[in-house]
mmCIF file of C-alpha atoms in Angstrom:
data_model
loop_
_atom_site.group_PDB
_atom_site.id
_atom_site.type_symbol
_atom_site.label_atom_id
_atom_site.label_comp_id
_atom_site.label_asym_id
_atom_site.label_seq_id
_atom_site.Cartn_x
_atom_site.Cartn_y
_atom_site.Cartn_z
ATOM 1 C CA UNK A 1 12.936 7.086 23.260
ATOM 2 C CA UNK A 2 10.803 9.460 22.160
ATOM 3 C CA UNK A 3 7.458 7.896 19.667
ATOM 4 C CA UNK A 4 9.235 10.125 16.611
ATOM 5 C CA UNK A 5 12.024 7.588 17.517
ATOM 6 C CA UNK A 6 10.340 4.749 17.807
ATOM 7 C CA UNK A 7 8.031 5.332 14.861
ATOM 8 C CA UNK A 8 10.953 5.859 12.658
ATOM 9 C CA UNK A 9 12.634 3.085 14.052
ATOM 10 C CA UNK A 10 9.715 0.417 13.403
ATOM 11 C CA UNK A 11 9.765 2.174 9.417
ATOM 12 C CA UNK A 12 13.495 2.757 9.144
ATOM 13 C CA UNK A 13 15.284 -0.350 10.761
ATOM 14 C CA UNK A 14 19.023 0.263 12.299
ATOM 15 C CA UNK A 15 20.999 -3.329 10.930
ATOM 16 C CA UNK A 16 24.166 -4.688 9.685
ATOM 17 C CA UNK A 17 23.057 -5.822 6.766
ATOM 18 C CA UNK A 18 24.180 -3.256 3.665
ATOM 19 C CA UNK A 19 21.040 -0.626 1.995
ATOM 20 C CA UNK A 20 19.510 -1.590 -0.276
ATOM 21 C CA UNK A 21 21.113 2.062 -2.629
ATOM 22 C CA UNK A 22 24.820 1.270 -1.120
ATOM 23 C CA UNK A 23 24.176 -2.245 -3.655
ATOM 24 C CA UNK A 24 22.957 -0.379 -5.996
ATOM 25 C CA UNK A 25 25.668 1.965 -6.214
ATOM 26 C CA UNK A 26 28.510 0.107 -6.114
ATOM 27 C CA UNK A 27 27.005 -2.064 -9.140
ATOM 28 C CA UNK A 28 26.667 1.269 -11.118
ATOM 29 C CA UNK A 29 29.732 2.975 -11.036
ATOM 30 C CA UNK A 30 31.448 0.290 -13.256
ATOM 31 C CA UNK A 31 27.812 0.795 -15.711
ATOM 32 C CA UNK A 32 28.451 4.641 -15.791
ATOM 33 C CA UNK A 33 32.518 4.688 -16.015
ATOM 34 C CA UNK A 34 31.886 1.813 -19.504
ATOM 35 C CA UNK A 35 28.442 4.068 -19.782
ATOM 36 C CA UNK A 36 31.262 7.200 -20.113
ATOM 37 C CA UNK A 37 33.308 5.636 -22.160
ATOM 38 C CA UNK A 38 31.130 4.762 -24.490
ATOM 39 C CA UNK A 39 29.555 7.995 -24.720
ATOM 40 C CA UNK A 40 32.616 10.141 -24.557
ATOM 41 C CA UNK A 41 33.780 7.278 -28.028
ATOM 42 C CA UNK A 42 30.160 8.051 -29.756
ATOM 43 C CA UNK A 43 31.355 12.242 -29.771
ATOM 44 C CA UNK A 44 33.707 11.410 -30.861
ATOM 45 C CA UNK A 45 33.158 9.779 -33.785
ATOM 46 C CA UNK A 46 30.112 12.101 -34.320
ATOM 47 C CA UNK A 47 32.135 15.263 -33.894
ATOM 48 C CA UNK A 48 34.042 14.205 -37.199
ATOM 49 C CA UNK A 49 30.974 13.451 -39.082
ATOM 50 C CA UNK A 50 29.230 15.863 -40.809
ATOM 51 C CA UNK A 51 25.461 14.694 -39.628
ATOM 52 C CA UNK A 52 27.614 15.376 -36.704
ATOM 53 C CA UNK A 53 25.317 19.587 -36.049
ATOM 54 C CA UNK A 54 22.078 18.502 -37.521
ATOM 55 C CA UNK A 55 22.200 15.294 -35.786
ATOM 56 C CA UNK A 56 22.368 16.834 -32.334
ATOM 57 C CA UNK A 57 20.240 19.379 -33.550
ATOM 58 C CA UNK A 58 17.386 16.535 -33.515
ATOM 59 C CA UNK A 59 17.902 15.408 -30.629
ATOM 60 C CA UNK A 60 18.173 17.894 -28.354
ATOM 61 C CA UNK A 61 15.246 19.277 -25.910
ATOM 62 C CA UNK A 62 12.649 20.706 -27.539
ATOM 63 C CA UNK A 63 11.421 23.835 -24.979
ATOM 64 C CA UNK A 64 8.699 24.116 -23.207
ATOM 65 C CA UNK A 65 6.341 24.193 -20.428
ATOM 66 C CA UNK A 66 6.332 22.277 -17.971
ATOM 67 C CA UNK A 67 2.479 21.600 -17.758
ATOM 68 C CA UNK A 68 0.588 23.826 -18.906
ATOM 69 C CA UNK A 69 -1.371 24.982 -16.003
ATOM 70 C CA UNK A 70 -0.646 27.869 -13.593
ATOM 71 C CA UNK A 71 0.908 26.760 -9.997
ATOM 72 C CA UNK A 72 -1.206 27.910 -7.092
ATOM 73 C CA UNK A 73 0.174 29.983 -3.973
ATOM 74 C CA UNK A 74 0.969 27.724 -0.449
ATOM 75 C CA UNK A 75 -1.519 26.873 2.016
ATOM 76 C CA UNK A 76 -2.029 25.425 5.192
ATOM 77 C CA UNK A 77 -6.148 25.893 4.441
ATOM 78 C CA UNK A 78 -7.731 22.494 4.762
ATOM 79 C CA UNK A 79 -9.048 22.250 1.999
ATOM 80 C CA UNK A 80 -7.544 20.604 -1.729
ATOM 81 C CA UNK A 81 -6.401 23.828 -4.178
ATOM 82 C CA UNK A 82 -5.935 22.710 -7.915
ATOM 83 C CA UNK A 83 -5.241 25.268 -10.042
ATOM 84 C CA UNK A 84 -7.117 28.204 -12.627
ATOM 85 C CA UNK A 85 -9.130 26.499 -15.115
ATOM 86 C CA UNK A 86 -9.453 23.177 -12.934
ATOM 87 C CA UNK A 87 -12.440 21.828 -10.622
ATOM 88 C CA UNK A 88 -12.034 18.716 -7.265
ATOM 89 C CA UNK A 89 -14.826 16.847 -5.820
ATOM 90 C CA UNK A 90 -15.066 14.537 -4.628
ATOM 91 C CA UNK A 91 -15.721 10.503 -5.494
ATOM 92 C CA UNK A 92 -15.837 8.318 -2.570
ATOM 93 C CA UNK A 93 -15.361 8.689 1.061
ATOM 94 C CA UNK A 94 -13.732 7.027 4.226
ATOM 95 C CA UNK A 95 -16.734 4.940 5.982
ATOM 96 C CA UNK A 96 -18.824 5.392 2.056
ATOM 97 C CA UNK A 97 -21.453 1.649 2.355
ATOM 98 C CA UNK A 98 -20.170 0.032 -1.058
ATOM 99 C CA UNK A 99 -22.974 -2.291 -0.671
ATOM 100 C CA UNK A 100 -26.998 -0.538 -0.640
ATOM 101 C CA UNK A 101 -28.108 -2.000 2.203
ATOM 102 C CA UNK A 102 -24.928 -1.503 4.197
ATOM 103 C CA UNK A 103 -25.344 1.264 6.982
ATOM 104 C CA UNK A 104 -24.191 4.259 6.445
ATOM 105 C CA UNK A 105 -21.373 6.185 8.980
ATOM 106 C CA UNK A 106 -21.978 7.633 11.951
ATOM 107 C CA UNK A 107 -20.407 10.028 13.431
ATOM 108 C CA UNK A 108 -21.060 9.457 16.273
ATOM 109 C CA UNK A 109 -18.032 7.328 16.823
ATOM 110 C CA UNK A 110 -18.902 4.121 18.958
ATOM 111 C CA UNK A 111 -21.817 3.436 16.880
ATOM 112 C CA UNK A 112 -19.629 2.330 13.911
ATOM 113 C CA UNK A 113 -18.392 -0.877 13.572
ATOM 114 C CA UNK A 114 -15.935 -3.534 12.080
ATOM 115 C CA UNK A 115 -18.885 -5.733 10.324
ATOM 116 C CA UNK A 116 -20.620 -2.731 8.301
ATOM 117 C CA UNK A 117 -16.417 -1.304 8.111
ATOM 118 C CA UNK A 118 -16.614 -4.897 6.085
ATOM 119 C CA UNK A 119 -18.321 -3.971 3.470
ATOM 120 C CA UNK A 120 -17.443 0.398 3.745
ATOM 121 C CA UNK A 121 -14.403 2.701 1.896
ATOM 122 C CA UNK A 122 -11.822 1.562 4.078
ATOM 123 C CA UNK A 123 -9.578 4.704 5.159
ATOM 124 C CA UNK A 124 -6.538 5.962 4.086
ATOM 125 C CA UNK A 125 -6.143 6.078 0.532
ATOM 126 C CA UNK A 126 -2.550 5.443 -1.161
ATOM 127 C CA UNK A 127 -2.041 4.405 -4.102
ATOM 128 C CA UNK A 128 -4.363 3.322 -6.605
ATOM 129 C CA UNK A 129 -4.990 2.126 -10.267
ATOM 130 C CA UNK A 130 -7.722 2.309 -13.155
ATOM 131 C CA UNK A 131 -9.484 -0.280 -14.830
ATOM 132 C CA UNK A 132 -11.285 0.829 -18.113
ATOM 133 C CA UNK A 133 -14.371 -1.688 -18.258
ATOM 134 C CA UNK A 134 -15.820 0.176 -20.759
ATOM 135 C CA UNK A 135 -17.252 3.480 -22.067
ATOM 136 C CA UNK A 136 -19.594 3.081 -19.231
ATOM 137 C CA UNK A 137 -18.338 1.850 -16.699
ATOM 138 C CA UNK A 138 -14.507 1.632 -14.471
ATOM 139 C CA UNK A 139 -13.812 -0.277 -11.642
ATOM 140 C CA UNK A 140 -11.513 0.922 -9.308
ATOM 141 C CA UNK A 141 -8.842 -0.092 -6.677
ATOM 142 C CA UNK A 142 -7.752 1.981 -4.145
ATOM 143 C CA UNK A 143 -5.135 0.763 -0.668
ATOM 144 C CA UNK A 144 -6.752 1.690 2.659
ATOM 145 C CA UNK A 145 -3.291 2.367 4.428
ATOM 146 C CA UNK A 146 -3.749 2.535 7.947
ATOM 147 C CA UNK A 147 -5.747 4.570 10.625
ATOM 148 C CA UNK A 148 -5.774 7.831 12.253
ATOM 149 C CA UNK A 149 -7.054 5.980 15.550
ATOM 150 C CA UNK A 150 -7.072 10.383 16.945
ATOM 151 C CA UNK A 151 -10.482 10.630 13.827
ATOM 152 C CA UNK A 152 -11.782 6.431 14.294
ATOM 153 C CA UNK A 153 -12.626 7.154 18.251
ATOM 154 C CA UNK A 154 -13.895 9.026 20.692
ATOM 155 C CA UNK A 155 -11.484 7.982 23.458
ATOM 156 C CA UNK A 156 -8.363 8.016 20.439
ATOM 157 C CA UNK A 157 -7.002 4.391 20.302
ATOM 158 C CA UNK A 158 -5.981 5.498 24.610
ATOM 159 C CA UNK A 159 -8.563 2.629 25.542
ATOM 160 C CA UNK A 160 -8.322 -0.047 23.097
ATOM 161 C CA UNK A 161 -10.792 -2.968 22.966
ATOM 162 C CA UNK A 162 -11.238 -6.590 21.119
ATOM 163 C CA UNK A 163 -14.273 -4.646 18.924
ATOM 164 C CA UNK A 164 -11.811 -1.859 17.578
ATOM 165 C CA UNK A 165 -9.672 -3.958 17.041
ATOM 166 C CA UNK A 166 -11.546 -5.371 14.987
ATOM 167 C CA UNK A 167 -13.451 -2.112 14.174
ATOM 168 C CA UNK A 168 -8.946 -0.968 12.794
ATOM 169 C CA UNK A 169 -8.513 -4.185 11.264
ATOM 170 C CA UNK A 170 -11.916 -3.308 8.616
ATOM 171 C CA UNK A 171 -10.140 -0.183 8.175
ATOM 172 C CA UNK A 172 -7.124 -1.779 6.178
ATOM 173 C CA UNK A 173 -6.270 -3.109 2.806
ATOM 174 C CA UNK A 174 -7.289 -2.241 -1.110
ATOM 175 C CA UNK A 175 -11.242 -0.925 -1.572
ATOM 176 C CA UNK A 176 -12.300 -1.732 -4.886
ATOM 177 C CA UNK A 177 -15.764 0.214 -6.465
ATOM 178 C CA UNK A 178 -17.398 0.548 -9.436
ATOM 179 C CA UNK A 179 -17.534 4.073 -11.394
ATOM 180 C CA UNK A 180 -20.218 4.544 -14.165
ATOM 181 C CA UNK A 181 -20.696 7.541 -16.111
ATOM 182 C CA UNK A 182 -23.036 9.525 -15.338
ATOM 183 C CA UNK A 183 -24.809 13.158 -16.735
ATOM 184 C CA UNK A 184 -22.256 15.031 -14.257
ATOM 185 C CA UNK A 185 -18.973 13.431 -14.977
ATOM 186 C CA UNK A 186 -18.246 9.927 -13.592
ATOM 187 C CA UNK A 187 -20.043 8.800 -10.352
ATOM 188 C CA UNK A 188 -19.591 5.958 -6.986
ATOM 189 C CA UNK A 189 -21.772 3.222 -8.307
ATOM 190 C CA UNK A 190 -23.555 0.860 -4.743
ATOM 191 C CA UNK A 191 -24.597 -1.550 -6.765
ATOM 192 C CA UNK A 192 -21.547 -2.200 -9.272
ATOM 193 C CA UNK A 193 -21.044 -5.632 -9.111
ATOM 194 C CA UNK A 194 -17.143 -5.230 -8.639
ATOM 195 C CA UNK A 195 -17.389 -3.871 -4.831
ATOM 196 C CA UNK A 196 -15.381 -5.380 -2.747
ATOM 197 C CA UNK A 197 -13.036 -4.673 -0.084
ATOM 198 C CA UNK A 198 -10.116 -6.587 0.469
ATOM 199 C CA UNK A 199 -9.727 -5.681 4.256
ATOM 200 C CA UNK A 200 -6.602 -7.266 6.917
ATOM 201 C CA UNK A 201 -8.486 -10.625 7.943
ATOM 202 C CA UNK A 202 -9.362 -11.571 4.171
ATOM 203 C CA UNK A 203 -8.138 -14.573 2.950
ATOM 204 C CA UNK A 204 -5.438 -14.642 0.473
ATOM 205 C CA UNK A 205 -3.724 -17.892 -1.276
ATOM 206 C CA UNK A 206 1.132 -17.709 -1.083
ATOM 207 C CA UNK A 207 1.911 -18.691 -4.337
ATOM 208 C CA UNK A 208 6.104 -18.753 -5.378
ATOM 209 C CA UNK A 209 8.984 -20.081 -3.482
ATOM 210 C CA UNK A 210 7.840 -19.202 0.381
ATOM 211 C CA UNK A 211 4.843 -20.865 0.108
ATOM 212 C CA UNK A 212 5.101 -24.055 2.957
ATOM 213 C CA UNK A 213 8.069 -22.401 4.427
ATOM 214 C CA UNK A 214 8.632 -23.342 8.332
ATOM 215 C CA UNK A 215 8.856 -19.745 8.350
ATOM 216 C CA UNK A 216 5.144 -19.156 6.946
ATOM 217 C CA UNK A 217 3.901 -22.003 8.971
ATOM 218 C CA UNK A 218 0.956 -20.800 12.057
ATOM 219 C CA UNK A 219 -0.781 -22.864 14.150
ATOM 220 C CA UNK A 220 -3.787 -21.819 12.314
ATOM 221 C CA UNK A 221 -1.280 -22.731 9.240
ATOM 222 C CA UNK A 222 1.356 -25.432 9.422
ATOM 223 C CA UNK A 223 1.030 -26.044 5.819
ATOM 224 C CA UNK A 224 2.005 -22.598 5.883
ATOM 225 C CA UNK A 225 -0.824 -21.738 2.165
ATOM 226 C CA UNK A 226 -3.072 -19.634 3.490
ATOM 227 C CA UNK A 227 -2.636 -15.746 5.116
ATOM 228 C CA UNK A 228 -5.223 -13.684 7.568
ATOM 229 C CA UNK A 229 -5.554 -10.428 5.375
ATOM 230 C CA UNK A 230 -3.085 -6.974 4.016
ATOM 231 C CA UNK A 231 -2.302 -3.982 6.042
ATOM 232 C CA UNK A 232 -0.350 -0.771 5.431
ATOM 233 C CA UNK A 233 -0.550 -1.045 2.191
ATOM 234 C CA UNK A 234 1.304 1.529 0.525
ATOM 235 C CA UNK A 235 2.308 1.571 -3.925
ATOM 236 C CA UNK A 236 0.814 -0.062 -5.782
ATOM 237 C CA UNK A 237 1.058 -1.166 -9.634
ATOM 238 C CA UNK A 238 -1.601 -2.844 -12.702
ATOM 239 C CA UNK A 239 -0.583 -6.167 -14.681
ATOM 240 C CA UNK A 240 -0.667 -6.408 -18.295
ATOM 241 C CA UNK A 241 -3.455 -8.984 -18.015
ATOM 242 C CA UNK A 242 -5.187 -6.498 -15.755
ATOM 243 C CA UNK A 243 -4.866 -7.236 -12.200
ATOM 244 C CA UNK A 244 -4.040 -4.914 -9.508
ATOM 245 C CA UNK A 245 -0.975 -5.127 -7.417
ATOM 246 C CA UNK A 246 -0.843 -4.185 -3.926
ATOM 247 C CA UNK A 247 2.422 -4.140 -1.848
ATOM 248 C CA UNK A 248 2.663 -4.555 2.134
ATOM 249 C CA UNK A 249 4.853 -1.531 3.223
ATOM 250 C CA UNK A 250 5.895 -1.090 7.333
ATOM 251 C CA UNK A 251 4.005 -4.418 8.205
ATOM 252 C CA UNK A 252 5.800 -4.655 12.087
ATOM 253 C CA UNK A 253 4.161 -1.506 13.831
ATOM 254 C CA UNK A 254 1.278 -3.927 12.998
ATOM 255 C CA UNK A 255 3.193 -6.927 15.607
ATOM 256 C CA UNK A 256 4.317 -6.562 19.149
ATOM 257 C CA UNK A 257 4.430 -8.849 22.805
ATOM 258 C CA UNK A 258 3.623 -7.066 26.887
ATOM 259 C CA UNK A 259 6.019 -10.918 27.247
ATOM 260 C CA UNK A 260 9.737 -11.384 26.196
ATOM 261 C CA UNK A 261 10.640 -11.481 22.518
ATOM 262 C CA UNK A 262 13.532 -13.413 21.073
ATOM 263 C CA UNK A 263 15.407 -10.839 18.582
ATOM 264 C CA UNK A 264 16.018 -12.939 15.727
ATOM 265 C CA UNK A 265 18.165 -11.775 12.479
ATOM 266 C CA UNK A 266 14.716 -11.833 10.615
ATOM 267 C CA UNK A 267 12.707 -10.291 12.948
ATOM 268 C CA UNK A 268 15.572 -6.908 13.304
ATOM 269 C CA UNK A 269 16.320 -6.573 9.732
ATOM 270 C CA UNK A 270 12.150 -6.041 9.658
ATOM 271 C CA UNK A 271 12.464 -3.681 13.038
ATOM 272 C CA UNK A 272 9.649 -6.501 14.270
ATOM 273 C CA UNK A 273 10.089 -5.446 18.230
ATOM 274 C CA UNK A 274 7.563 -5.888 21.814
ATOM 275 C CA UNK A 275 6.859 -2.138 20.563
ATOM 276 C CA UNK A 276 4.425 -1.883 17.988
ATOM 277 C CA UNK A 277 3.025 0.999 16.102
ATOM 278 C CA UNK A 278 0.445 1.805 19.493
ATOM 279 C CA UNK A 279 -2.053 -0.369 17.300
ATOM 280 C CA UNK A 280 -2.537 -2.642 19.811
ATOM 281 C CA UNK A 281 -3.047 -5.030 17.917
ATOM 282 C CA UNK A 282 -1.493 -7.945 19.701
ATOM 283 C CA UNK A 283 -3.530 -6.917 23.242
ATOM 284 C CA UNK A 284 -5.945 -8.778 21.493
ATOM 285 C CA UNK A 285 -5.585 -10.492 18.435
ATOM 286 C CA UNK A 286 -2.748 -13.783 19.402
ATOM 287 C CA UNK A 287 -1.962 -13.783 16.122
ATOM 288 C CA UNK A 288 -0.374 -10.645 16.109
ATOM 289 C CA UNK A 289 1.340 -10.816 19.415
ATOM 290 C CA UNK A 290 5.527 -11.923 18.506
ATOM 291 C CA UNK A 291 4.971 -14.531 21.707
ATOM 292 C CA UNK A 292 2.248 -16.881 20.475
ATOM 293 C CA UNK A 293 2.860 -16.617 16.830
ATOM 294 C CA UNK A 294 6.588 -15.965 16.150
ATOM 295 C CA UNK A 295 5.354 -16.518 12.189
ATOM 296 C CA UNK A 296 3.603 -14.510 11.522
ATOM 297 C CA UNK A 297 5.027 -11.411 9.816
ATOM 298 C CA UNK A 298 6.735 -13.227 8.094
ATOM 299 C CA UNK A 299 3.305 -13.628 6.592
ATOM 300 C CA UNK A 300 3.418 -9.488 5.528
ATOM 301 C CA UNK A 301 5.136 -7.487 3.518
ATOM 302 C CA UNK A 302 4.697 -9.103 0.302
ATOM 303 C CA UNK A 303 3.300 -7.966 -3.236
ATOM 304 C CA UNK A 304 -0.535 -8.996 -3.673
ATOM 305 C CA UNK A 305 -2.509 -10.008 -7.040
ATOM 306 C CA UNK A 306 -6.001 -9.044 -6.787
ATOM 307 C CA UNK A 307 -8.003 -9.765 -10.028
ATOM 308 C CA UNK A 308 -10.379 -6.626 -9.512
ATOM 309 C CA UNK A 309 -12.656 -7.830 -12.600
ATOM 310 C CA UNK A 310 -13.675 -10.908 -9.876
ATOM 311 C CA UNK A 311 -14.346 -9.576 -6.189
ATOM 312 C CA UNK A 312 -15.324 -13.699 -5.871
ATOM 313 C CA UNK A 313 -11.335 -14.419 -6.451
ATOM 314 C CA UNK A 314 -8.690 -14.867 -3.635
ATOM 315 C CA UNK A 315 -6.153 -12.806 -2.782
ATOM 316 C CA UNK A 316 -3.182 -14.176 -3.888
ATOM 317 C CA UNK A 317 0.373 -13.081 -2.193
ATOM 318 C CA UNK A 318 3.662 -13.321 -4.385
ATOM 319 C CA UNK A 319 6.482 -14.078 -2.886
ATOM 320 C CA UNK A 320 8.559 -14.742 -5.998
ATOM 321 C CA UNK A 321 8.438 -10.954 -6.095
ATOM 322 C CA UNK A 322 10.016 -10.927 -2.640
ATOM 323 C CA UNK A 323 8.687 -9.175 -0.032
ATOM 324 C CA UNK A 324 8.618 -5.255 -0.946
ATOM 325 C CA UNK A 325 9.342 -2.725 2.902
ATOM 326 C CA UNK A 326 9.798 -0.115 1.808
#
């Protein structure tokens, strides 16, 4: 199996379970019929009514340009290109310190450590949400989905160590940063009181129907109530009460084993198997070794709720919202 095929299988496991889209399609087919019937009935009524033309005109969409800016030409340049009249500025980058007492990211890659990364901005941004505080302050919560070993390590991931794995784990998760409005615009505040890093080892409370279930119980957490970390954070959202929701996507690629692994239906459904996606976490952190902690994968793939305004609040895995591998 090629590396592409392996990655594709990890991200899109083949199972005998009907795809969600198929189930939705079956459910919608009946709704489409009922909806079309209702629409035809309404149309017949209005074609006989003298107000039909004026109603149709009122409901018709008005013509307007799409978004009102000139499209940019296709380009292969290694830069961000924006339309005329717009500008782009860098707000924060991977490895930037989130606190005044943290070391700067080093271009000598071997000098970067997990201890520093735990207090630096994470890698590979994905979903994000902005939380206004007042006219001069806002909070930005950003998913840090994954890492690129070819950029992170001089050995490009070919000779991983325990320290390397800890560093990579620290670069995953979520970064919460404070923004302040200054004369030159909105800027990241290194002294902001909301700054926070949440990574692959941050303690998280498990809530909802799966809390305490036998499938979530491990040697380190025999009650199945406290999980460590979040990673491969992709989708996101925000609640009406002002908290951040981050969704764990392809968590299966972080688990593996050099030993033979029993391929249960639960594992097959989520693409979990002895071959990982190349992160090598299981080689140095036994909770990712399926032969040693077969229940650990069940503690990921959830929606995690984070309070961006309280850096001391423990994140919560909301199992009532279901798994969110997507």
